[in-house]
Amino acid sequence: MNPEIFQITVLSLQVSGLATGISLLLGLPLGTWLALGHFRGRKLLLSLVNTGMALPPVVVGLVVSLTLWRSGPLGSLRLIYTPAAIVTAQTIIAAPVVTGLTAAALQALDPRLALQLRGLGASRWQVTLALWREARLPLLAALMAGFGSVISEVGASMMVGGNIRGQTRVLTTAIVLETGKGNFDIAIALSILLLALALLVNLGLTWIQQREGRT
Amino acid sequence: MTPILRVEDLHVKDILSVPRLDVRRGEVLTVVGPNGAGKSTLLLTLAGLLRPEAGQVWFDGAPLDFGRNLSYRRRIGLVMQAPLLQDISVFDNVAAGLRFRGAAEADVRRIVPQWLERLDIAHLSRRGPRKLSGGEAQRVSLARALAVTPDLLLLDEPFSALDAPTRAHLIGDLQSLLAETGITTVFITHDLDEALQLGDRMTVLIDGQVRQIAAPEDIFAAPADADVAAFVGVETVVPGTVSRSGSGMVLVQVKDQELEAVRELDVGREVLFCVRPEDVTLHSKKRTPGSSARNCLSGVIRQIVPQGALMRVTLDCSFPLTALVTRASAREMGLAEGRTVQASFKASAVHLIPR
């Protein structure tokens, strides 16, 4: 494989993988709290999260750009046009997806199960772990959806990453560039690579999901 | 001896109001009542899973904290109406309570098979919950609660969703288990037969209120009020007035009939006159001399309803009187709607509820 394409591929996996991982770290507990908690404003918060699942990536790119721009509130961090900026934007895109689908997965469980487990002496943490295990299939689907939403996204990555060769160029932004230059053969090759990557990751997650599902 | 569980002045919204309830150590206390009586609400409150508006629950002499009660919940075992198993193997389901308590894996591997064997589900150890029948799933649920050797077992209508033969089998098994282990148990059911079979004492809960707590046979013989009488199946419940009293007996005027009962009450006292349908005997001819039944009256059959192997016969004796007879007897006597028959019952079979 061409070293540059290899580098682009690795960077794509790194930024989208990291963004998905951070989204999981944020989204799993938040989604659990939204699904199982009892507090005022819960439904409103859930609606906001679900709305966030439809956030246009370019709008996310705009907001992150404004924030990280040299003249912006976090400009001193000098993150604009770096992979960290792409991870930030992609996390903002993926987090509502993971959060919303986590909440939906847990709300689909029988609400009496938590009561039954507590009646057997489970602590809150033990109940949470048990419910995560019960909902492992839809939670893995949430993870796949989160990854899918960012590995294929281009708008925000372009705006906050700048598509800089060797630094912030990822598969999607490279495809846009090569298509713009008329290099359709390269663009097609990159597209196939992107699809293969997405397929491989999802095959792996699906295999885990279906293996876990067999009881 | 102090009760293991004491409830005082418990109020849960407008669902439940229990001034006092004690659960004695080692007993099986059944809680019966119609649907919507508040039985499940009571059980969830006793399990520390539902915070009441007011009132207190004491467990082993210590007040129950409805906010933080993990240590209490680790001394009880709860079995809810539906099996509510996790999507893991039967073995792991039964082990769940033990693992929540931090039991060593060696202990888990020793204890769980014993309970699988005891509940006759050892052959299902590796099976998942989706491949279990209703009866099997409920056995797993029972094994799961018993495996932790609880000080208090709380069962919420665990057999209500099962077919009659499976239910009968499971009740029998549970009865042996409870007799063997002596675990204090609160058993919720709307099925009186289950309550009779399992319970040392029975609590009748109607409209969120405890109406009576006593041995089942005492409740059946002497229901505290008309609602309890109706619920436990005392079908003839009619108003009357004591017309004569003396020597431990009373005569009660019920519509056009003057009937005898074994009771001491003042003349003029208003009562509800109750007699169970099983205590009423029907005759096709007038009562022959020598019978010990003090009450004998004539009535026209208004309704005959089959009930399994029996027939429920309602007579108009100037008040409705219900009798239960076997199908064979009904056939031999030629019982039919509109026919006049004689009905008799002993004075000792009558229960009077003063109003």
Coordinates of C-alpha atoms in Angstrom, one line a residue:
Chain A
M1 CA 0.0 0.0 0.0
N2 CA 1.1 3.6 -0.8
P3 CA 2.6 5.0 2.5
E4 CA 0.5 8.1 2.2
I5 CA -2.7 6.1 1.9
F6 CA -1.6 3.9 4.8
Q7 CA -1.0 7.0 6.9
I8 CA -4.4 8.4 6.0
T9 CA -6.1 5.1 6.8
V10 CA -4.4 4.8 10.2
L11 CA -5.2 8.4 11.1
S12 CA -8.9 7.8 10.1
L13 CA -9.0 4.8 12.4
Q14 CA -7.3 6.6 15.2
V15 CA -9.4 9.8 15.2
S16 CA -12.7 7.9 14.7
G17 CA -11.8 5.2 17.1
L18 CA -10.8 7.7 19.8
A19 CA -13.9 9.8 19.2
T20 CA -16.1 6.7 19.5
G21 CA -14.2 5.6 22.6
I22 CA -14.7 9.0 24.3
S23 CA -18.3 9.0 23.2
L24 CA -18.8 5.6 24.8
L25 CA -17.1 6.8 28.1
L26 CA -19.4 9.8 28.1
G27 CA -22.5 8.3 26.5
L28 CA -22.8 5.0 28.4
P29 CA -23.1 6.6 31.9
L30 CA -25.1 9.5 30.6
G31 CA -27.5 7.3 28.7
T32 CA -27.9 5.1 31.7
W33 CA -28.7 8.0 34.0
L34 CA -31.2 9.3 31.5
A35 CA -32.9 5.9 31.1
L36 CA -33.0 4.9 34.8
G37 CA -33.0 8.1 36.7
H38 CA -35.9 9.9 38.2
F39 CA -35.4 13.7 38.2
R40 CA -37.2 16.8 36.9
G41 CA -36.3 17.6 33.3
R42 CA -35.3 14.1 32.4
K43 CA -37.7 13.9 29.4
L44 CA -36.5 17.3 28.2
L45 CA -32.8 16.2 28.5
L46 CA -33.6 13.0 26.6
S47 CA -35.3 15.0 23.9
L48 CA -32.2 17.2 23.6
V49 CA -30.0 14.1 23.3
N50 CA -32.3 12.6 20.6
T51 CA -32.2 15.9 18.7
G52 CA -28.5 15.8 19.0
M53 CA -28.4 12.6 17.1
A54 CA -29.5 14.6 14.0
L55 CA -26.9 17.4 14.5
P56 CA -25.6 18.4 11.1
P57 CA -21.9 17.7 11.1
V58 CA -21.1 21.0 9.3
V59 CA -22.8 22.8 12.2
V60 CA -20.7 20.9 14.6
G61 CA -17.7 21.8 12.5
L62 CA -18.6 25.5 12.6
V63 CA -19.1 25.6 16.4
V64 CA -15.8 23.8 17.0
S65 CA -14.0 26.0 14.6
L66 CA -15.4 29.1 16.2
T67 CA -14.3 27.7 19.6
L68 CA -10.8 26.6 18.6
W69 CA -10.0 29.4 16.2
R70 CA -7.0 31.4 17.2
S71 CA -9.2 34.3 18.1
G72 CA -11.8 32.0 19.7
P73 CA -12.2 31.2 23.5
L74 CA -9.9 28.2 23.3
G75 CA -7.6 29.5 20.6
S76 CA -4.7 29.5 23.0
L77 CA -4.8 25.7 23.0
R78 CA -3.7 25.8 19.3
L79 CA -5.9 22.8 18.4
I80 CA -7.4 24.1 15.2
Y81 CA -6.3 22.1 12.2
T82 CA -5.0 19.3 14.3
P83 CA -6.2 15.7 14.7
A84 CA -7.3 16.6 18.3
A85 CA -9.8 19.1 16.7
I86 CA -11.2 16.4 14.5
V87 CA -11.5 14.1 17.5
T88 CA -13.4 16.9 19.4
A89 CA -15.8 17.4 16.5
Q90 CA -16.4 13.7 15.9
T91 CA -17.0 13.2 19.6
I92 CA -19.6 15.8 19.6
I93 CA -21.2 14.1 16.6
A94 CA -21.0 10.5 18.1
A95 CA -21.8 11.2 21.7
P96 CA -25.5 11.9 21.3
V97 CA -25.8 8.8 19.1
V98 CA -24.3 6.6 21.7
T99 CA -26.1 8.4 24.6
G100 CA -29.5 8.3 22.9
L101 CA -29.2 4.6 21.8
T102 CA -27.9 3.6 25.2
A103 CA -31.0 5.2 26.9
A104 CA -33.3 3.5 24.4
A105 CA -31.6 0.2 25.0
L106 CA -32.0 0.4 28.7
Q107 CA -35.5 1.7 28.6
A108 CA -36.5 -1.3 26.5
L109 CA -35.7 -3.6 29.4
D110 CA -38.4 -4.7 31.7
P111 CA -38.4 -2.1 34.4
R112 CA -39.2 -4.7 37.0
L113 CA -35.9 -6.4 36.4
A114 CA -34.0 -3.8 38.3
L115 CA -36.5 -4.2 41.2
Q116 CA -36.1 -7.9 41.2
L117 CA -32.3 -7.7 41.2
R118 CA -32.4 -5.2 44.1
G119 CA -34.7 -7.5 45.9
L120 CA -31.9 -10.1 45.6
G121 CA -29.4 -7.8 47.3
A122 CA -27.9 -6.1 44.3
S123 CA -26.3 -2.7 44.9
R124 CA -27.0 0.2 42.4
W125 CA -23.7 -0.5 40.7
Q126 CA -24.4 -4.2 40.5
V127 CA -27.8 -3.5 39.0
T128 CA -26.3 -1.1 36.4
L129 CA -23.7 -3.7 35.4
A130 CA -26.5 -6.4 35.1
L131 CA -28.6 -4.1 33.0
W132 CA -25.7 -3.3 30.7
R133 CA -25.2 -7.0 30.3
E134 CA -28.9 -7.5 29.6
A135 CA -28.8 -4.8 26.9
R136 CA -25.4 -5.8 25.5
L137 CA -26.8 -6.4 22.0
P138 CA -28.4 -3.0 21.5
L139 CA -25.4 -1.3 23.4
L140 CA -23.0 -2.9 20.9
A141 CA -25.3 -1.6 18.1
A142 CA -25.1 1.9 19.7
L143 CA -21.3 1.6 19.6
M144 CA -21.5 0.6 15.9
A145 CA -23.8 3.4 15.1
G146 CA -21.5 5.9 16.9
F147 CA -18.5 4.7 15.0
G148 CA -20.5 4.7 11.7
S149 CA -21.5 8.3 12.3
V150 CA -17.9 9.5 12.5
I151 CA -15.9 7.2 10.2
S152 CA -18.0 8.4 7.3
E153 CA -18.3 12.0 8.2
V154 CA -16.5 14.7 6.1
G155 CA -17.9 18.2 6.8
A156 CA -16.7 18.7 10.4
S157 CA -13.4 16.9 9.7
M158 CA -12.7 19.2 6.8
M159 CA -13.6 22.4 8.7
V160 CA -11.7 21.8 11.9
G161 CA -8.9 19.6 10.4
G162 CA -8.1 21.5 7.3
N163 CA -7.3 18.4 5.3
I164 CA -3.6 19.0 5.7
R165 CA -1.5 16.4 4.0
G166 CA 0.4 14.2 6.5
Q167 CA -1.3 15.8 9.5
T168 CA -5.1 16.0 9.3
R169 CA -6.0 14.3 6.1
V170 CA -8.4 11.4 6.7
L171 CA -10.1 9.1 4.2
T172 CA -13.3 11.1 3.8
T173 CA -11.5 14.4 3.3
A174 CA -9.0 12.8 0.9
I175 CA -11.9 11.4 -1.2
V176 CA -13.4 14.9 -1.4
L177 CA -10.0 16.3 -2.4
E178 CA -9.3 13.7 -5.1
T179 CA -12.8 14.0 -6.5
G180 CA -12.4 17.7 -6.7
K181 CA -9.2 17.3 -8.6
G182 CA -10.8 14.8 -11.0
N183 CA -8.7 11.9 -9.8
F184 CA -11.6 9.5 -9.8
D185 CA -9.5 6.4 -9.7
I186 CA -7.8 7.5 -6.5
A187 CA -11.1 8.6 -5.1
I188 CA -12.7 5.3 -5.9
A189 CA -9.8 3.4 -4.4
L190 CA -10.1 5.4 -1.2
S191 CA -13.8 4.9 -1.1
I192 CA -13.4 1.1 -1.3
L193 CA -10.8 1.3 1.4
L194 CA -13.2 3.3 3.6
L195 CA -16.0 0.9 3.0
A196 CA -13.7 -2.0 3.7
L197 CA -12.6 -0.4 7.0
A198 CA -16.1 0.3 8.1
L199 CA -17.1 -3.3 7.1
L200 CA -14.2 -4.8 9.0
V201 CA -14.9 -2.9 12.2
N202 CA -18.6 -3.6 12.1
L203 CA -18.0 -7.3 11.2
G204 CA -15.9 -7.5 14.3
L205 CA -18.4 -5.8 16.5
T206 CA -21.3 -7.8 15.0
W207 CA -19.4 -11.0 15.7
I208 CA -19.0 -10.0 19.3
Q209 CA -22.6 -8.9 19.5
Q210 CA -24.0 -12.2 18.1
R211 CA -21.6 -14.3 20.2
E212 CA -22.8 -12.4 23.3
G213 CA -26.4 -12.9 22.2
R214 CA -26.2 -16.7 22.3
T215 CA -27.7 -18.0 25.6
Chain B
M1 CA -40.9 -13.6 70.8
T2 CA -40.4 -10.3 68.8
P3 CA -41.7 -10.6 65.3
I4 CA -39.0 -10.6 62.6
L5 CA -40.9 -7.9 60.7
R6 CA -43.2 -5.3 62.1
V7 CA -45.2 -2.8 60.2
E8 CA -46.8 0.3 61.9
D9 CA -49.1 2.9 60.4
L10 CA -47.9 2.3 56.8
H11 CA -49.4 4.6 54.2
V12 CA -48.7 4.4 50.5
K13 CA -50.6 7.1 48.6
D14 CA -54.2 6.0 48.5
I15 CA -53.2 2.4 47.7
L16 CA -52.3 1.0 51.1
S17 CA -53.0 1.7 54.7
V18 CA -51.8 -0.8 57.3
P19 CA -52.0 0.2 60.9
R20 CA -50.2 -2.9 62.2
L21 CA -48.8 -6.1 60.7
D22 CA -46.4 -8.5 62.3
V23 CA -44.6 -11.4 60.7
R24 CA -43.6 -14.0 63.1
R25 CA -40.3 -15.9 62.8
G26 CA -40.6 -19.1 60.9
E27 CA -44.1 -18.6 59.8
V28 CA -45.6 -18.5 56.4
L29 CA -47.9 -15.5 56.2
T30 CA -50.1 -15.3 53.2
V31 CA -51.5 -12.1 52.0
V32 CA -54.7 -12.5 50.0
G33 CA -57.1 -10.0 48.4
P34 CA -58.7 -9.2 45.1
N35 CA -56.8 -7.6 42.2
G36 CA -55.9 -4.0 43.0
A37 CA -56.1 -4.6 46.8
G38 CA -52.5 -3.3 47.3
K39 CA -50.8 -6.7 47.8
S40 CA -47.8 -6.1 45.5
T41 CA -47.4 -2.5 46.9
L42 CA -47.3 -4.0 50.4
L43 CA -44.6 -6.6 49.3
L44 CA -42.4 -4.0 47.5
T45 CA -42.6 -1.8 50.6
L46 CA -41.7 -4.8 52.9
A47 CA -38.7 -5.4 50.5
G48 CA -37.5 -1.9 51.0
L49 CA -38.1 -1.1 47.3
L50 CA -41.0 1.3 47.7
R51 CA -40.9 4.3 50.1
P52 CA -44.2 4.8 51.9
E53 CA -45.6 8.3 52.6
A54 CA -45.8 7.5 56.3
G55 CA -45.2 4.6 58.7
Q56 CA -42.4 2.4 59.7
V57 CA -41.1 -1.1 59.1
W58 CA -38.9 -2.8 61.6
F59 CA -36.8 -5.8 60.7
D60 CA -35.3 -7.8 63.5
G61 CA -36.0 -4.9 65.9
A62 CA -34.2 -2.3 63.7
P63 CA -36.1 0.4 61.7
L64 CA -35.8 0.0 57.9
D65 CA -34.2 2.9 56.1
F66 CA -36.1 3.2 52.7
G67 CA -33.2 5.2 51.3
R68 CA -30.2 3.1 52.2
N69 CA -31.1 -0.5 52.9
L70 CA -28.6 -2.7 51.0
S71 CA -27.7 -4.7 54.1
Y72 CA -31.4 -5.4 54.7
R73 CA -32.0 -6.4 51.1
R74 CA -29.1 -8.8 51.4
R75 CA -31.0 -10.6 54.2
I76 CA -34.1 -11.1 52.1
G77 CA -35.0 -13.0 48.9
L78 CA -37.6 -11.6 46.6
V79 CA -39.5 -13.6 43.9
M80 CA -41.7 -11.4 41.7
Q81 CA -44.7 -12.4 39.7
A82 CA -42.9 -12.9 36.4
P83 CA -39.6 -14.9 36.6
L84 CA -37.5 -11.9 35.5
L85 CA -34.4 -13.9 34.7
Q86 CA -31.3 -12.4 33.3
D87 CA -30.1 -13.4 29.8
I88 CA -27.5 -15.7 31.2
S89 CA -27.5 -19.4 32.0
V90 CA -29.7 -21.0 34.6
F91 CA -26.6 -21.6 36.7
D92 CA -25.6 -18.0 36.6
N93 CA -29.1 -16.8 37.3
V94 CA -29.3 -18.9 40.4
A95 CA -25.8 -17.8 41.4
A96 CA -26.7 -14.1 41.0
G97 CA -27.8 -13.4 44.6
L98 CA -24.8 -15.1 46.0
R99 CA -22.5 -13.2 43.7
F100 CA -24.2 -9.9 44.6
R101 CA -23.2 -10.7 48.2
G102 CA -19.6 -11.4 47.3
A103 CA -19.7 -15.1 47.9
A104 CA -16.5 -17.0 47.0
E105 CA -16.8 -18.8 43.7
A106 CA -16.0 -22.1 45.4
D107 CA -19.1 -21.5 47.6
V108 CA -21.2 -20.6 44.5
R109 CA -20.2 -23.8 42.8
R110 CA -21.1 -25.8 45.9
I111 CA -24.4 -24.1 46.8
V112 CA -26.0 -23.5 43.3
P113 CA -26.0 -27.2 42.2
Q114 CA -27.7 -28.1 45.5
W115 CA -30.6 -25.8 44.8
L116 CA -30.8 -26.7 41.2
E117 CA -31.2 -30.3 42.3
R118 CA -33.7 -29.4 45.0
L119 CA -35.9 -27.5 42.5
D120 CA -35.5 -30.3 40.0
I121 CA -33.8 -28.1 37.4
A122 CA -30.2 -29.5 37.5
H123 CA -30.5 -30.7 33.9
L124 CA -31.2 -27.0 32.8
S125 CA -28.0 -25.6 34.3
R126 CA -26.5 -24.4 31.1
R127 CA -29.7 -23.4 29.4
G128 CA -30.7 -19.8 28.7
P129 CA -33.9 -18.3 29.9
R130 CA -35.5 -18.1 26.5
K131 CA -35.5 -21.9 26.3
L132 CA -37.3 -22.4 29.5
S133 CA -41.0 -23.1 30.0
G134 CA -43.0 -20.9 32.4
G135 CA -42.8 -23.5 35.2
E136 CA -39.0 -24.0 34.7
A137 CA -38.4 -20.3 34.7
Q138 CA -40.3 -19.9 38.0
R139 CA -38.3 -22.7 39.5
V140 CA -35.1 -20.9 38.6
S141 CA -36.5 -17.7 40.2
L142 CA -37.3 -19.7 43.4
A143 CA -33.9 -21.3 43.4
R144 CA -32.2 -17.9 43.0
A145 CA -34.0 -16.5 46.0
L146 CA -33.5 -19.6 48.2
A147 CA -29.8 -20.0 47.3
V148 CA -28.9 -16.9 49.4
T149 CA -30.6 -18.6 52.5
P150 CA -32.7 -15.5 53.2
D151 CA -33.9 -14.6 56.7
L152 CA -37.1 -13.5 55.0
L153 CA -38.6 -14.7 51.7
L154 CA -41.0 -12.5 49.9
L155 CA -43.1 -14.0 47.1
D156 CA -45.4 -12.0 44.9
E157 CA -47.9 -14.4 43.3
P158 CA -45.1 -16.5 41.8
F159 CA -47.4 -19.1 40.3
S160 CA -50.3 -17.0 39.0
A161 CA -49.1 -17.1 35.4
L162 CA -48.8 -20.9 35.3
D163 CA -51.2 -23.5 34.2
A164 CA -53.0 -25.4 36.9
P165 CA -51.0 -28.7 36.9
T166 CA -47.7 -26.9 36.9
R167 CA -48.9 -24.6 39.7
A168 CA -50.1 -27.5 41.8
H169 CA -46.7 -29.2 41.4
L170 CA -44.7 -26.1 42.3
I171 CA -46.9 -25.2 45.3
G172 CA -46.3 -28.7 46.6
D173 CA -42.6 -28.4 46.2
L174 CA -42.5 -25.0 47.8
Q175 CA -44.6 -26.3 50.7
S176 CA -42.0 -29.0 51.4
L177 CA -39.1 -26.6 51.0
L178 CA -40.6 -24.1 53.4
A179 CA -41.3 -26.8 55.9
E180 CA -37.8 -28.2 55.6
T181 CA -36.0 -24.9 55.8
G182 CA -38.3 -23.0 58.2
I183 CA -37.7 -19.7 56.3
T184 CA -40.0 -16.9 57.4
T185 CA -42.1 -16.2 54.3
V186 CA -44.6 -13.6 53.2
F187 CA -46.6 -15.1 50.3
I188 CA -48.9 -12.9 48.2
T189 CA -51.7 -14.6 46.3
H190 CA -55.2 -14.0 45.1
D191 CA -55.8 -17.7 45.1
L192 CA -57.4 -18.9 48.3
D193 CA -56.5 -22.5 47.8
E194 CA -52.8 -21.5 47.6
A195 CA -53.2 -19.5 50.8
L196 CA -54.9 -22.4 52.6
Q197 CA -52.3 -24.8 51.5
L198 CA -49.2 -22.7 52.3
G199 CA -50.1 -20.3 55.1
D200 CA -49.8 -20.6 58.8
R201 CA -51.7 -17.3 59.0
M202 CA -53.6 -15.4 56.4
T203 CA -53.9 -11.6 56.0
V204 CA -56.9 -10.4 54.0
L205 CA -56.2 -7.1 52.2
I206 CA -59.1 -5.4 50.6
D207 CA -58.9 -1.8 49.1
G208 CA -55.5 -1.3 50.6
Q209 CA -56.7 -2.1 54.2
V210 CA -55.9 -5.1 56.3
R211 CA -59.3 -6.5 57.2
Q212 CA -58.3 -9.6 59.1
I213 CA -55.2 -11.6 60.1
A214 CA -55.8 -15.1 61.5
A215 CA -55.3 -18.7 60.7
P216 CA -57.0 -19.5 57.4
E217 CA -59.5 -21.8 58.9
D218 CA -60.5 -19.1 61.4
I219 CA -61.0 -16.5 58.6
F220 CA -63.1 -18.9 56.7
A221 CA -65.2 -19.8 59.7
A222 CA -65.5 -16.3 61.0
P223 CA -64.8 -13.6 58.4
A224 CA -64.4 -10.2 60.1
D225 CA -66.8 -8.3 57.7
A226 CA -68.9 -8.7 54.6
D227 CA -66.0 -7.9 52.2
V228 CA -63.9 -10.6 53.8
A229 CA -66.8 -13.0 53.8
A230 CA -67.4 -12.3 50.1
F231 CA -63.8 -12.7 49.2
V232 CA -63.2 -16.0 51.0
G233 CA -66.3 -17.4 49.5
V234 CA -69.0 -17.2 52.1
E235 CA -71.6 -16.8 49.5
T236 CA -74.7 -16.4 51.6
V237 CA -74.3 -13.1 53.3
V238 CA -77.7 -11.5 54.2
P239 CA -78.8 -8.9 56.8
G240 CA -80.8 -10.1 59.8
T241 CA -81.8 -9.1 63.3
V242 CA -81.5 -11.1 66.4
S243 CA -85.0 -11.9 67.6
R244 CA -84.2 -14.2 70.5
S245 CA -81.2 -15.1 72.6
G246 CA -80.3 -17.6 75.3
S247 CA -78.2 -20.6 76.3
G248 CA -75.4 -19.6 73.8
M249 CA -77.8 -19.6 70.9
V250 CA -79.6 -16.9 69.0
L251 CA -82.6 -16.8 66.7
V252 CA -82.1 -14.5 63.8
Q253 CA -84.8 -13.0 61.7
V254 CA -83.7 -13.1 58.1
K255 CA -86.5 -11.9 55.8
D256 CA -89.4 -14.4 56.4
Q257 CA -87.2 -17.0 58.0
E258 CA -86.2 -17.4 61.7
L259 CA -82.8 -19.2 61.8
E260 CA -80.6 -20.5 64.5
A261 CA -77.0 -19.8 65.2
V262 CA -74.5 -20.6 67.9
R263 CA -73.6 -17.2 69.3
E264 CA -74.3 -14.8 72.1
L265 CA -75.8 -11.5 71.0
D266 CA -78.4 -9.1 72.3
V267 CA -81.9 -9.1 71.0
G268 CA -82.4 -6.5 68.4
R269 CA -78.8 -6.6 67.3
E270 CA -78.4 -6.1 63.5
V271 CA -76.1 -8.8 62.0
L272 CA -75.0 -10.2 58.7
F273 CA -76.0 -13.8 58.5
C274 CA -73.3 -15.9 56.7
V275 CA -73.2 -19.5 55.8
R276 CA -70.7 -21.2 53.4
P277 CA -72.2 -23.1 50.4
E278 CA -70.4 -26.3 51.4
D279 CA -72.3 -26.3 54.7
V280 CA -75.7 -26.3 53.0
T281 CA -77.3 -29.7 52.3
L282 CA -80.1 -30.0 49.8
H283 CA -82.9 -32.6 50.1
S284 CA -85.6 -33.4 47.6
K285 CA -88.1 -34.3 50.4
K286 CA -88.8 -32.7 53.8
R287 CA -86.2 -33.3 56.4
T288 CA -86.6 -36.6 58.2
P289 CA -86.6 -36.6 62.0
G290 CA -83.2 -37.2 63.7
S291 CA -81.1 -34.8 61.7
S292 CA -78.9 -32.5 63.8
A293 CA -79.4 -29.6 61.4
R294 CA -81.4 -26.9 63.2
N295 CA -82.1 -24.8 60.1
C296 CA -84.3 -26.3 57.5
L297 CA -86.1 -24.3 54.9
S298 CA -87.8 -24.6 51.6
G299 CA -86.6 -22.8 48.5
V300 CA -87.0 -22.5 44.8
I301 CA -83.9 -23.1 42.7
R302 CA -83.2 -20.0 40.8
Q303 CA -79.8 -20.8 39.3
I304 CA -77.5 -23.8 38.8
V305 CA -73.9 -23.1 37.7
P306 CA -71.4 -25.8 37.1
Q307 CA -68.1 -25.4 38.9
G308 CA -65.7 -28.2 38.0
A309 CA -66.9 -31.3 39.7
L310 CA -69.5 -29.4 41.6
M311 CA -72.7 -27.5 41.0
R312 CA -73.4 -24.1 42.6
V313 CA -77.1 -24.0 43.3
T314 CA -78.8 -20.7 44.3
L315 CA -82.2 -21.0 46.0
D316 CA -84.7 -18.4 46.8
C317 CA -85.7 -19.0 50.4
S318 CA -87.1 -15.4 50.7
F319 CA -83.4 -14.6 50.7
P320 CA -80.7 -16.1 48.3
L321 CA -79.1 -19.2 49.8
T322 CA -76.2 -20.9 47.9
A323 CA -75.3 -24.5 48.2
L324 CA -72.6 -26.6 46.6
V325 CA -73.5 -30.1 45.6
T326 CA -71.7 -32.7 43.5
R327 CA -72.8 -33.2 39.9
A328 CA -73.9 -36.8 40.8
S329 CA -76.1 -35.5 43.6
A330 CA -77.6 -32.9 41.3
R331 CA -78.4 -35.5 38.7
E332 CA -79.8 -38.0 41.2
M333 CA -82.0 -35.4 42.8
G334 CA -83.1 -34.1 39.5
L335 CA -82.2 -30.5 40.4
A336 CA -83.5 -28.0 37.9
E337 CA -84.3 -24.3 37.9
G338 CA -87.7 -23.7 39.2
R339 CA -87.9 -26.8 41.3
T340 CA -88.6 -26.5 45.0
V341 CA -86.2 -28.3 47.3
Q342 CA -85.4 -28.4 51.1
A343 CA -82.2 -26.9 52.3
S344 CA -80.6 -27.5 55.7
F345 CA -77.6 -26.4 57.6
K346 CA -76.4 -26.6 61.2
A347 CA -76.6 -23.7 63.7
S348 CA -72.9 -24.2 64.2
A349 CA -72.2 -23.6 60.5
V350 CA -73.7 -20.1 60.7
H351 CA -71.4 -17.1 61.2
L352 CA -72.9 -13.9 62.4
I353 CA -71.1 -10.6 61.7
P354 CA -72.5 -7.9 64.0
R355 CA -73.1 -4.6 62.2

